[in-house]
Short mmCIF file of C-alpha atoms and ligand atoms in Angstrom, two decimals:
data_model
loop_
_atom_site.label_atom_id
_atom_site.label_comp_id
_atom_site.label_asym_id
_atom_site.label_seq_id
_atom_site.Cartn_x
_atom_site.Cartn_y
_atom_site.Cartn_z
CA UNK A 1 0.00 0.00 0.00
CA UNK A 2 1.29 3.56 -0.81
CA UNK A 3 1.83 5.79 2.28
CA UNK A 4 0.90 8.75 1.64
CA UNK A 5 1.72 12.24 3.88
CA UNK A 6 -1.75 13.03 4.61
CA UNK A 7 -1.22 16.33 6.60
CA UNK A 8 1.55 17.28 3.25
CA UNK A 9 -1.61 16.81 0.94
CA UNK A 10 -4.16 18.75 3.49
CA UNK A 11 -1.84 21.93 3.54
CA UNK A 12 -1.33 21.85 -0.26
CA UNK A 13 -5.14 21.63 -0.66
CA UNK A 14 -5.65 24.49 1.79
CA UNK A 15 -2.90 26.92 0.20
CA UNK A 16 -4.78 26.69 -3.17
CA UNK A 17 -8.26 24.47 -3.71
CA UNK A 18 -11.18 26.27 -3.03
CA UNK A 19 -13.78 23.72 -3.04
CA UNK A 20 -17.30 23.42 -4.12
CA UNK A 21 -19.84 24.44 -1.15
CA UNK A 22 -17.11 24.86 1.31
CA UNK A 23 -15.76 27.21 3.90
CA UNK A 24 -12.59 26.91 3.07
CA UNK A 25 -11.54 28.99 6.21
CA UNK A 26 -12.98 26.28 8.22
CA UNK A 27 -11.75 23.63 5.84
CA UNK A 28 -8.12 24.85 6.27
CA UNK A 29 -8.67 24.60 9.75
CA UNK A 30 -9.15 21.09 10.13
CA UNK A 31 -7.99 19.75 6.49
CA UNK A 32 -9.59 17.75 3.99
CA UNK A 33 -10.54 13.99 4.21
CA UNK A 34 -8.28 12.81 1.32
CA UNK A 35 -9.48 9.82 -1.17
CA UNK A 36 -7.25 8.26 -2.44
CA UNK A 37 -9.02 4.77 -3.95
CA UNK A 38 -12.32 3.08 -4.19
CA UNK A 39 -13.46 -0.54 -5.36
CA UNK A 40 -16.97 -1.94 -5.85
CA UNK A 41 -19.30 0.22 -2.39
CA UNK A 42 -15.83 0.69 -0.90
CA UNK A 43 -13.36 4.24 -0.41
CA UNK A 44 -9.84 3.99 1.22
CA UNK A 45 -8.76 7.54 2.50
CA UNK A 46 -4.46 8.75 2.86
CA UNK A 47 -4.71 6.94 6.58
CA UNK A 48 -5.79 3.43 4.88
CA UNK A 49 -8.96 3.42 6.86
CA UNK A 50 -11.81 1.45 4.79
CA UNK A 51 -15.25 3.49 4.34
CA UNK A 52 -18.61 2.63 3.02
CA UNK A 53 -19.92 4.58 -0.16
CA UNK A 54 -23.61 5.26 0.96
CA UNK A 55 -23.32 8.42 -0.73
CA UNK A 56 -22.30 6.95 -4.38
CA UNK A 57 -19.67 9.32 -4.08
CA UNK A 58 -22.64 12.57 -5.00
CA UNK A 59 -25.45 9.94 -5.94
CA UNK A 60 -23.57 8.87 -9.21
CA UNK A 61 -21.05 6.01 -9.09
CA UNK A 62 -24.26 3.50 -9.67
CA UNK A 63 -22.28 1.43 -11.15
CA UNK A 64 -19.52 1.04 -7.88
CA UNK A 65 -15.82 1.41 -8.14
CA UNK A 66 -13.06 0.26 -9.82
CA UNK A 67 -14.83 -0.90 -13.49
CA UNK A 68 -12.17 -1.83 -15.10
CA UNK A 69 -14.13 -1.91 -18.40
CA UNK A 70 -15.18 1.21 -18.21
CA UNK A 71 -11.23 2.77 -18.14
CA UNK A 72 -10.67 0.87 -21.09
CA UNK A 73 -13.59 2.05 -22.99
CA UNK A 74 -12.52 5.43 -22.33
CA UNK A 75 -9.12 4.80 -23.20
CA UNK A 76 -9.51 2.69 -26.44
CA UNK A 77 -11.46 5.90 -26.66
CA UNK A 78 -8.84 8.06 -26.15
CA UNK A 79 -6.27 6.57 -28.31
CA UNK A 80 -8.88 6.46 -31.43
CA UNK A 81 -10.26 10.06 -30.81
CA UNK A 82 -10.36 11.96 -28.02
CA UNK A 83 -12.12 15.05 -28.88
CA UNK A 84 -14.07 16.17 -31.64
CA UNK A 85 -16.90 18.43 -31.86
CA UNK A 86 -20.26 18.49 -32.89
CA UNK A 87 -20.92 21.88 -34.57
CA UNK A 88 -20.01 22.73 -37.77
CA UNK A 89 -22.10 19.47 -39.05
CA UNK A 90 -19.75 16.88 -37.61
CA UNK A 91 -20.54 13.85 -35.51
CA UNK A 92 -18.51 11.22 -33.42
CA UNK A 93 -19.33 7.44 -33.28
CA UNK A 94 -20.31 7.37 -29.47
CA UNK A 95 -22.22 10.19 -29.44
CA UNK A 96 -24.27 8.54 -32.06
CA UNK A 97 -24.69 5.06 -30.54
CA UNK A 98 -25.00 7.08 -27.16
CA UNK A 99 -28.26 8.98 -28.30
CA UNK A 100 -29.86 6.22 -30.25
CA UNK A 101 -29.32 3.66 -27.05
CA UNK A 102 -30.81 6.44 -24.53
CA UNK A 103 -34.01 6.72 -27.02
CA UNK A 104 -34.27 3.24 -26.53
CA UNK A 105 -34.00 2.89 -22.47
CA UNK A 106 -36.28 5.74 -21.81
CA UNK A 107 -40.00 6.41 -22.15
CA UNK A 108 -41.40 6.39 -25.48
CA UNK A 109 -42.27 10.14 -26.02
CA UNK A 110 -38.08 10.34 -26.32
CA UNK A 111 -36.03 10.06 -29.78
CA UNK A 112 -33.85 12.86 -29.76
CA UNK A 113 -31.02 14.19 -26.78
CA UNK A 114 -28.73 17.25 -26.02
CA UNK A 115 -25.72 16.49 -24.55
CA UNK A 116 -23.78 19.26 -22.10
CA UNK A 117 -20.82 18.47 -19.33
CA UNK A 118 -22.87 18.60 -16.09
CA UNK A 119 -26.36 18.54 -15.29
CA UNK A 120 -26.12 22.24 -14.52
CA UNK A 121 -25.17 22.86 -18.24
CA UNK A 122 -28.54 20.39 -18.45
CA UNK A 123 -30.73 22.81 -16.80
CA UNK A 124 -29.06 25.65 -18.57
CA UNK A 125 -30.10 24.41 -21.64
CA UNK A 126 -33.83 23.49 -20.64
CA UNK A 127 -34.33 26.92 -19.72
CA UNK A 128 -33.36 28.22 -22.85
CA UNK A 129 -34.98 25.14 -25.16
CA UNK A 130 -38.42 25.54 -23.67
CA UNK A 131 -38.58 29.26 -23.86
CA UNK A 132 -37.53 29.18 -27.50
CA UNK A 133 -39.57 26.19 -28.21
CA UNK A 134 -42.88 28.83 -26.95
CA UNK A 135 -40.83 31.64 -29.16
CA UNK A 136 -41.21 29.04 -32.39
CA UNK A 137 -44.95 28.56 -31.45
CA UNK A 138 -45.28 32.09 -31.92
CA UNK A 139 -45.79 32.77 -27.68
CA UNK A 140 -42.86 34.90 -26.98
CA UNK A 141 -44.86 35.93 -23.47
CA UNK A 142 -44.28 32.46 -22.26
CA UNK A 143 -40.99 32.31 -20.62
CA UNK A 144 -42.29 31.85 -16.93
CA UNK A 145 -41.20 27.88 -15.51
CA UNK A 146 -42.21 27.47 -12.02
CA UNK A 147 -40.04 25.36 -9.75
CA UNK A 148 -39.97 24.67 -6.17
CA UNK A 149 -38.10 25.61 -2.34
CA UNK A 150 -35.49 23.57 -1.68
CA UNK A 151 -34.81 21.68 -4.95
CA UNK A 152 -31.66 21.31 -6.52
CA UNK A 153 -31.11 21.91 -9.82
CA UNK A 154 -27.47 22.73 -10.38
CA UNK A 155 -25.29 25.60 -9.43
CA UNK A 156 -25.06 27.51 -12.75
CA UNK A 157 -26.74 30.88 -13.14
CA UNK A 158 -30.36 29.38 -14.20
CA UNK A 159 -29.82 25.96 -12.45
CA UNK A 160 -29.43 27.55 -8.89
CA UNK A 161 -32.02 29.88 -10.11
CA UNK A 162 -34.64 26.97 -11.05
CA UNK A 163 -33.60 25.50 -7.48
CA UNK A 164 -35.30 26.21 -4.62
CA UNK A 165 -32.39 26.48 -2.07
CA UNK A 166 -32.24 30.13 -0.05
CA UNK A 167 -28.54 29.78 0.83
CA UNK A 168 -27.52 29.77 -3.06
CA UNK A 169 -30.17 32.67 -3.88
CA UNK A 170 -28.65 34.88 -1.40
CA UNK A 171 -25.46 35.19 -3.21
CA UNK A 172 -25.34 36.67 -6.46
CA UNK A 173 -28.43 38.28 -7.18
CA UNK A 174 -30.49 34.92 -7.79
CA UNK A 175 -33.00 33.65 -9.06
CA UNK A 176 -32.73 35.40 -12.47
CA UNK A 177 -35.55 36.67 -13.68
CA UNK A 178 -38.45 34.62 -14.90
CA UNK A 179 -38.39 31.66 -12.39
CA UNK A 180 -40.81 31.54 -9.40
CA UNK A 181 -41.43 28.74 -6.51
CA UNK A 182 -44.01 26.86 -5.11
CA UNK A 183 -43.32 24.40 -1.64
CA UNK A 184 -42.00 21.55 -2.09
CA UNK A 185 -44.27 18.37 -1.22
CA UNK A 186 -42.32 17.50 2.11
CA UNK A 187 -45.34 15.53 4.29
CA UNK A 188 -43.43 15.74 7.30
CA UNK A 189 -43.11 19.55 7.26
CA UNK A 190 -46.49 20.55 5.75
CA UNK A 191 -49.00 17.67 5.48
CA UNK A 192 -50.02 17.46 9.32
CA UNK A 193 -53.90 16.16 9.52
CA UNK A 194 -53.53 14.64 6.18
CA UNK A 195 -53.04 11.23 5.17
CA UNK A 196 -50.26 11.28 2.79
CA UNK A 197 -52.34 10.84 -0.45
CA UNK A 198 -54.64 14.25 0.22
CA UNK A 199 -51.29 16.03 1.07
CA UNK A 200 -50.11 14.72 -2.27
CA UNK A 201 -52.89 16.91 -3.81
CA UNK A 202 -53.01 19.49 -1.99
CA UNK A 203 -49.13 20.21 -2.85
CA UNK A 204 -49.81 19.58 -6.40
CA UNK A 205 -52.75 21.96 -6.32
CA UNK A 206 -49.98 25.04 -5.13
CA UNK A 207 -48.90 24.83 -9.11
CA UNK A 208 -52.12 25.66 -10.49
CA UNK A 209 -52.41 27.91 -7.80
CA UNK A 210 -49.31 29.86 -8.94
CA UNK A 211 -50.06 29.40 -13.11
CA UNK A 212 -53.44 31.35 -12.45
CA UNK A 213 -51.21 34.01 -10.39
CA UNK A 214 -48.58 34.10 -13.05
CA UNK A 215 -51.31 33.78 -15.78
CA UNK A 216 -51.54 30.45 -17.76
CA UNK A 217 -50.33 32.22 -21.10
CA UNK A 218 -46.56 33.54 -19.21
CA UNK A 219 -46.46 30.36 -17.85
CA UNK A 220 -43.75 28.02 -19.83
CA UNK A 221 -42.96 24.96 -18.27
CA UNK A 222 -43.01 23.24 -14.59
CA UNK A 223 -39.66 21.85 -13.30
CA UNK A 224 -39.58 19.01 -10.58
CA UNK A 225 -36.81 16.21 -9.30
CA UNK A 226 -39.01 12.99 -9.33
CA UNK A 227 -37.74 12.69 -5.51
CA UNK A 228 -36.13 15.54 -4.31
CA UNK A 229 -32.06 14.18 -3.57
CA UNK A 230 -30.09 17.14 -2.13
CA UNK A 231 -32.98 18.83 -0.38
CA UNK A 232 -33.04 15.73 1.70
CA UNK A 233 -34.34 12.41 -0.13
CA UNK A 234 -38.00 14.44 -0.22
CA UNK A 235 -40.05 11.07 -1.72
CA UNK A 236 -43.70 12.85 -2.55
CA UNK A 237 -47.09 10.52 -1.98
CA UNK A 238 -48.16 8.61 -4.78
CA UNK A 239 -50.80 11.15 -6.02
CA UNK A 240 -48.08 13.99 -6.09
CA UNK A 241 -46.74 13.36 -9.33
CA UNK A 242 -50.11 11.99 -11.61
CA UNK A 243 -51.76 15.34 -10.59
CA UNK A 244 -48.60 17.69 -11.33
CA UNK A 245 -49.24 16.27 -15.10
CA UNK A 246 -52.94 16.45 -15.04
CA UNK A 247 -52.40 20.40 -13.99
CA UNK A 248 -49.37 20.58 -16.78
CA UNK A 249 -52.12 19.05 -19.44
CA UNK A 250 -54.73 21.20 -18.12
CA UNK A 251 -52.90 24.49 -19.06
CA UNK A 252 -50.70 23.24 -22.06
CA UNK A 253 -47.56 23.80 -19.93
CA UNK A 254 -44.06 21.92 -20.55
CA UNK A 255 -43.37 19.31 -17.93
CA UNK A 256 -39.67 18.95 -16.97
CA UNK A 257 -38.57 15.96 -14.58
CA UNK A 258 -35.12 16.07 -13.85
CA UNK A 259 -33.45 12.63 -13.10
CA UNK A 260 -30.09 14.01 -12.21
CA UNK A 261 -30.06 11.69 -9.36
CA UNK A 262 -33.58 9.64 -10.12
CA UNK A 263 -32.51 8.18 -13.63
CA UNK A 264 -29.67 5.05 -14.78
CA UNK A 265 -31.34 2.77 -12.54
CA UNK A 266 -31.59 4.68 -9.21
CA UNK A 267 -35.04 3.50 -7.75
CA UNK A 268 -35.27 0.41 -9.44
CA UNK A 269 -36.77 1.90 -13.20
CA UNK A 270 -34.22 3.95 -16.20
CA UNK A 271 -36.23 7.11 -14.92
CA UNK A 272 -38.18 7.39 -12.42
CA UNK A 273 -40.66 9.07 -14.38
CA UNK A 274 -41.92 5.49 -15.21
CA UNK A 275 -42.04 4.65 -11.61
CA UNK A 276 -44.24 7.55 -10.69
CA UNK A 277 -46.49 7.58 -14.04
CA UNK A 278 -45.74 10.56 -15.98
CA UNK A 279 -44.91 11.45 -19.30
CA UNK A 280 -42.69 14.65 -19.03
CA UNK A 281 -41.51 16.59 -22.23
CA UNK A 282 -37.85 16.90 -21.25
CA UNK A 283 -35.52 14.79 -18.80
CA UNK A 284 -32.74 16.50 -17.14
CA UNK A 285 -29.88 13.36 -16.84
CA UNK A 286 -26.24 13.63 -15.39
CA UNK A 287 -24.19 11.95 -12.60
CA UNK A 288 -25.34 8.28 -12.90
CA UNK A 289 -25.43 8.21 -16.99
CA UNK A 290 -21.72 7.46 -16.40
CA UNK A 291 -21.40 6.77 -13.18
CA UNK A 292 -19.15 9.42 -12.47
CA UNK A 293 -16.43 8.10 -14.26
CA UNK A 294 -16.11 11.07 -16.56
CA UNK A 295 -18.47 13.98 -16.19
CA UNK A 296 -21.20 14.03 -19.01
CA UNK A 297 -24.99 15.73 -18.71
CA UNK A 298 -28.18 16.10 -20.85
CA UNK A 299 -31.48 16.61 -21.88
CA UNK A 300 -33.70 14.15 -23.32
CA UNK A 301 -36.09 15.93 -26.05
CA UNK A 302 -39.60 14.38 -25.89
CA UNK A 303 -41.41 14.65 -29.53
CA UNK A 304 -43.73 17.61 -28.79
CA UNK A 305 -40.89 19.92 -28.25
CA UNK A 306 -38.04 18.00 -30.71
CA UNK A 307 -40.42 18.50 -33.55
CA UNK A 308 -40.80 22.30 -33.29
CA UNK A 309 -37.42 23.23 -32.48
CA UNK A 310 -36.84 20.76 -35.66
CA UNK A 311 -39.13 21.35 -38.35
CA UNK A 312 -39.72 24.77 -37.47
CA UNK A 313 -37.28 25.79 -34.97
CA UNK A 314 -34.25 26.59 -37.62
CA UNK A 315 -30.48 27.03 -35.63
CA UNK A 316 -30.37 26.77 -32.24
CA UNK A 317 -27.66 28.96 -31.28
CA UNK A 318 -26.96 27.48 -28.13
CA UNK A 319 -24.00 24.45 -27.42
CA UNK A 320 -20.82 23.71 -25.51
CA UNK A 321 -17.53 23.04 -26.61
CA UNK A 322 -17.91 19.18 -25.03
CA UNK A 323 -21.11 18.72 -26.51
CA UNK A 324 -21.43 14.48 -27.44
CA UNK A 325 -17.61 14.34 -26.46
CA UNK A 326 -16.78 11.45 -27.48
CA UNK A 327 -14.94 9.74 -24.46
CA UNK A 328 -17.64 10.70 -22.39
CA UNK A 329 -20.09 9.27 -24.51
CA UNK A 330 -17.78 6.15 -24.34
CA UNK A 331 -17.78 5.84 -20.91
CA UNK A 332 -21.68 6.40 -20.83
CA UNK A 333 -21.93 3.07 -23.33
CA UNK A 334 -20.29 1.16 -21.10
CA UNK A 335 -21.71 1.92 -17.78
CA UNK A 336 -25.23 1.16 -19.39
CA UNK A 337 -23.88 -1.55 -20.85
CA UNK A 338 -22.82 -2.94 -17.16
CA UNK A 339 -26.28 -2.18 -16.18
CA UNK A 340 -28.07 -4.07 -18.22
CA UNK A 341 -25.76 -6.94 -18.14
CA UNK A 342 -25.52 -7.19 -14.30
CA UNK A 343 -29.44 -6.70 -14.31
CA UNK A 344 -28.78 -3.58 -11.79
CA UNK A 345 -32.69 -1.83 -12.26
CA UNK A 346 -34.31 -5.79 -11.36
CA UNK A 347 -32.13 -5.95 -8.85
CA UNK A 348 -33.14 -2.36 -6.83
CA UNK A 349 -36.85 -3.13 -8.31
CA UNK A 350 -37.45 -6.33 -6.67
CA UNK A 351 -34.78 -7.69 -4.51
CA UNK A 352 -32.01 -5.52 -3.21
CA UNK A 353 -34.56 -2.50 -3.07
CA UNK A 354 -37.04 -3.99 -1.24
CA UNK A 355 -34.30 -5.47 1.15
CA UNK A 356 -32.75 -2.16 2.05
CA UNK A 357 -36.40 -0.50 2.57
CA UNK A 358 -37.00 -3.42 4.89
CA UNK A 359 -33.66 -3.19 6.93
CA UNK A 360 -33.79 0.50 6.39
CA UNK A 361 -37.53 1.17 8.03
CA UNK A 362 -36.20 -1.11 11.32
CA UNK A 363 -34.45 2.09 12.18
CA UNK A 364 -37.55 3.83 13.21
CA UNK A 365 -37.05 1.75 16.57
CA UNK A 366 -34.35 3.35 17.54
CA UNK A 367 -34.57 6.30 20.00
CA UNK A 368 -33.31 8.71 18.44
CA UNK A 369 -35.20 8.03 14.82
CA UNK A 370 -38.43 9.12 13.67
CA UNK A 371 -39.44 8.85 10.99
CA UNK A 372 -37.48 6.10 8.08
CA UNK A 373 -38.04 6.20 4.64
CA UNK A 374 -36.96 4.85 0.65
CA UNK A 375 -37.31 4.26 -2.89
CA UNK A 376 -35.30 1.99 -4.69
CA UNK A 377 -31.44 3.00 -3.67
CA UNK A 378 -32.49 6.38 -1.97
CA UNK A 379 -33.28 6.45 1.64
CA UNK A 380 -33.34 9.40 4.96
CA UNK A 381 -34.29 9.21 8.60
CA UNK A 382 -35.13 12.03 10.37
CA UNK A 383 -33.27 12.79 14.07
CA UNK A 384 -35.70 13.41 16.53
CA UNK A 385 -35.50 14.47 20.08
CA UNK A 386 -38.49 12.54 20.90
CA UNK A 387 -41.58 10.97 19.48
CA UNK A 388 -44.96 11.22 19.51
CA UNK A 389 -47.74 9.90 18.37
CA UNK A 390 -47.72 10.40 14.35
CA UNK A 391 -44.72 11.70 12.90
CA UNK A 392 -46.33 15.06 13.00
CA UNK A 393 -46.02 15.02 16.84
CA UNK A 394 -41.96 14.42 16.95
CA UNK A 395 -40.08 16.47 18.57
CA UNK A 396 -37.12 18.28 16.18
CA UNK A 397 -34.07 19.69 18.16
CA UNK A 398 -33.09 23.05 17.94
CA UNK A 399 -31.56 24.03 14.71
CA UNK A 400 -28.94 25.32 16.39
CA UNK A 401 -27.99 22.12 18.18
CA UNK A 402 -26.45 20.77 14.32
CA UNK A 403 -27.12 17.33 15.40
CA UNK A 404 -27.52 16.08 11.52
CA UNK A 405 -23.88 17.13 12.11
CA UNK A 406 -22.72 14.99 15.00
CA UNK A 407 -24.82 12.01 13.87
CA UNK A 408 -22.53 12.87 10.15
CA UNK A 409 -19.37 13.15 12.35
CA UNK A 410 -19.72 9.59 13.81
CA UNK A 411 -20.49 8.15 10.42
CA UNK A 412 -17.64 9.14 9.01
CA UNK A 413 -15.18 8.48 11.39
CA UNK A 414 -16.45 5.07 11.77
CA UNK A 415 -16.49 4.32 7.82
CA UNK A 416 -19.80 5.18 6.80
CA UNK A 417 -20.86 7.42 4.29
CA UNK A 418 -24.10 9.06 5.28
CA UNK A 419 -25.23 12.76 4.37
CA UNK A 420 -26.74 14.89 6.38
CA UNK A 421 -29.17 17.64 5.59
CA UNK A 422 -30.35 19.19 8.50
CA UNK A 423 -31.30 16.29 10.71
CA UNK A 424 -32.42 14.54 7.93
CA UNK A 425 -29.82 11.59 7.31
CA UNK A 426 -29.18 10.31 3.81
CA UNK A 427 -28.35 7.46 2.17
CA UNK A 428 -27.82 6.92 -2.11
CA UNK A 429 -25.94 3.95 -2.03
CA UNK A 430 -24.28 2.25 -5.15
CA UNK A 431 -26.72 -0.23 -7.18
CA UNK A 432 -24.39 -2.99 -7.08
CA UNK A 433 -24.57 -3.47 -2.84
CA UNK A 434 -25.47 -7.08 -2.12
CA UNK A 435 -27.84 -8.05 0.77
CA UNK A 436 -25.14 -9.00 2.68
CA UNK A 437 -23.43 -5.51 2.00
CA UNK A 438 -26.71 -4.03 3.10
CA UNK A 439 -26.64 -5.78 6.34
CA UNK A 440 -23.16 -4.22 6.99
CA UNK A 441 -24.21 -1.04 6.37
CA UNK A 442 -27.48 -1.26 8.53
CA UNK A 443 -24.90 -2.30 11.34
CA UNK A 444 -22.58 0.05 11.09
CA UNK A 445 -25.58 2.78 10.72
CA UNK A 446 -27.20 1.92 14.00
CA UNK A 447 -24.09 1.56 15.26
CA UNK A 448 -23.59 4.97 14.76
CA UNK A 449 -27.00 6.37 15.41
CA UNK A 450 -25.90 4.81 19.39
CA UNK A 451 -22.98 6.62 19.63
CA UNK A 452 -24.53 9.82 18.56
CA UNK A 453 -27.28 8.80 21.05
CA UNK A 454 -24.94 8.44 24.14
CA UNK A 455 -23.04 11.73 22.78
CA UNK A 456 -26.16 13.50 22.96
CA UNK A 457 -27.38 12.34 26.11
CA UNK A 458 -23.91 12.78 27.86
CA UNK A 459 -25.25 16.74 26.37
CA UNK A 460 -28.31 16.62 27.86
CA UNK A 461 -29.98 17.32 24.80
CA UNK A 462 -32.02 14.09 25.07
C1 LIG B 1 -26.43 17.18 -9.04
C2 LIG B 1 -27.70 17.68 -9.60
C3 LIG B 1 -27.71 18.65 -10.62
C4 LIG B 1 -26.46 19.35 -11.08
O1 LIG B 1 -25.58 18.52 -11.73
P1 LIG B 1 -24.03 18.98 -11.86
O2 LIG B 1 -23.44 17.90 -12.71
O3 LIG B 1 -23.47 19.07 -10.48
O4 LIG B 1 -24.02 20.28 -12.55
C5 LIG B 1 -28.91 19.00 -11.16
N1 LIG B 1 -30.05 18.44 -10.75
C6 LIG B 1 -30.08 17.52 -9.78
C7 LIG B 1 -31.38 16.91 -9.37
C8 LIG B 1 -28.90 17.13 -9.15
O5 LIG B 1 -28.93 16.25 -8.16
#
């Protein structure tokens, strides 16, 4: 095994990587956790200590580390062509056989795709296809899209601008102008004395609530993450979603799921979309598409909108330079390849799915959990300082208190990757985790969840 100078590496990174969503005051303080390998669920760090991947490194390494086939793909890749562009009417073979095998995975309404880097550049780009798509159409007044608090859409200009999250809107100006919010359908916070499937209504009812404010004819399309990942694994009722598109239908209005984190297999379909009965006009796609292995985003063009930007629609004057690159596109191949051959989406759909929402739910006995919840590979748990008689009647800590933070702090340094947002615990673990590898993690979960227990008690906060 290498050695490696971990505290050497920690200074370096402090003296000049600012990192994404960081303080990098406090960072430098205490110095980065450094990575240094992973293979199949499993990270090492520079001190050799072996960690869980519940996180999918951020919700895309679906496929687990170490793919050997994957490297080569990208490097035959590499040594054949490693760029070219698409502009200027040129093509590249894996961009080709990229786009025709995602019109064949996903939903029907989908032949056509636009490729971009990230999933921001993704969101980018639906902003500007579905207000030109209404500028073809001759209905240059609707540019409005209507989002919601606390999703996540990206960190670009219009993709923190579609998202819902305060803490990004406060800097820079944001959102830009054109995008409005509804609440997000989170039952815990907002659906008490309602079963779930009237709160899934009533929280679908706040769009056409804010298309008759807007006015029906500004209003351009309706942007939604089938489950809500970075807000804090937000799954909506069943009804949510059905009655989001009856509203869209009702009023003519674009509906735009993104599957950054849903889609390649994530809660046991290709998109969720499928799994919650929908038929949206454009897919936002990213992290698992390759699994992380190179970065590579997109939009999937349903038929209404590919045929008037088409046959009508003339240039497009809108691209990036790694458009369909090519050893993206190469890697993308071959993770989907790997998850159709290892049958990943049967797996999460009916066996390892089902076992982790069993194992996963068993939390709820502990003391310090109250409420337990998943879909497919996604699961939270909310921290509670006690519990009452629905999950309306919990008691939160105080804010203040950051125990989402201490609960995180015990994860980690026991080798267990598990988010926190708030005191909402997260899990996204990698599609290839075995029962057995499921039972590990539950262990070393509740493991955890006692030590943060007997820390907080030693506090008196429980
Ligand atoms: C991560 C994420 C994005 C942004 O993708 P990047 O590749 O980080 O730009 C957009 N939407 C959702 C739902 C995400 O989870």
């Amino acid at each position: 095994m290498t050695n490696y100078d971990t505290s050497a590496i920690q200074k370096l990174d402090t003296a000049h990587y600012i990192h994404p969503f960081t303080d990098h005051k406090a960072l430098g303080e205490k110095g980065a956790r450094v990575m240094v390998r992973g293979e199949g669920i499993y990270l090492w760090d520079s001190n050799g200590k072996k960690i869980i991947d519940g996180m999918s490194g951020l919700w895309c390494v679906n496929v687990g580390y170490g793919r050997t086939s994957i490297s080569q793909a990208v490097y035959k890749q590499m040594e054949t062509l490693p760029f070219y562009n698409s502009f200027f009417n040129t093509t590249n073979l894996p961009a080709v056989e990229l786009a025709a095998k995602l019109a064949q995975i996903s939903p029907p309404q989908f032949n056509h795709v636009y490729f971009t880097g990230s999933g921001s550049e993704a969101n980018d780009t639906n902003v500007r296809m579905v207000r030109r798509y209404w500028d073809v159409l001759g209905h240059k007044e609707r540019h409005t899209i209507i989002s919601r608090h606390n999703a996540y859409h990206g960190s670009t200009m219009a993709g923190a601008s579609l998202g819902g999250m305060s803490g990004m809107h406060e800097q820079g100006g944001l959102p830009i102008p054109g995008i409005v919010h509804i609440e997000q359908p989170n039952y815990l916070e907002s659906g008490k004395g309602m079963t779930e499937e009237a709160f899934g209504i009533e929280a679908a009812s706040w769009l056409e609530k804010k298309i008759l404010e807007v006015g029906p004819e500004k209003v351009a399309a309706f942007i939604g993450e089938p489950i809500q990942g970075a807000g804090g694994v937000i799954i909506p009722p069943s009804t949510y979603w059905p009655e989001i598109q009856r509203i869209c239908d009702k009023y003519g209005i674009l509906l735009i799921a993104d599957e950054v984190i849903c889609g390649f297999g994530r809660v046991g379909r290709w998109f969720a979309s499928e799994l919650f009965g929908i038929k949206p006009d454009l897919i936002t796609f990213a992290k698992g598409v390759t699994s992380g292995y190179v970065p590579l985003g997109g939009v999937l063009v349903g038929d209404r909108v590919a045929k008037v930007l088409i046959e009508q629609g003339g240039e497009f004057n809108h691209g990036f330079t790694y458009s369909g690159h090519p050893v993206a596109c190469a890697a993308a191949l071959e993770n989907i390849r790997i998850i159709e051959d290892e049958k990943l989406i049967d797996r999460v759909a009916n066996d390892t799915g089902p076992y982790l929402k069993k194992r996963f739910v068993e939390l709820a006995d502990h003391p310090l959990v109250g409420y337990a919840n998943s879909c497919g590979f996604v699961a939270g748990l909310n921290l509670v300082r006690s519990k009452g008689a629905t999950v309306h009647d919990n008691v939160a800590f105080d804010e203040s208190q950051a125990v989402g933070m201490i609960c995180r702090g015990y994860m980690f340094g026991n080798g267990m990757i598990m988010r926190a947002v708030g005191d909402r615990m997260i899990i996204a673990p990698p599609l290839v985790l075995t029962t057995a590898q499921i039972d590990e993690m539950l262990a070393l979960i509740r493991h955890c969840l006692d030590l943060t227990y007997a820390d907080l008690k030693e506090r008196g906060w429980v």
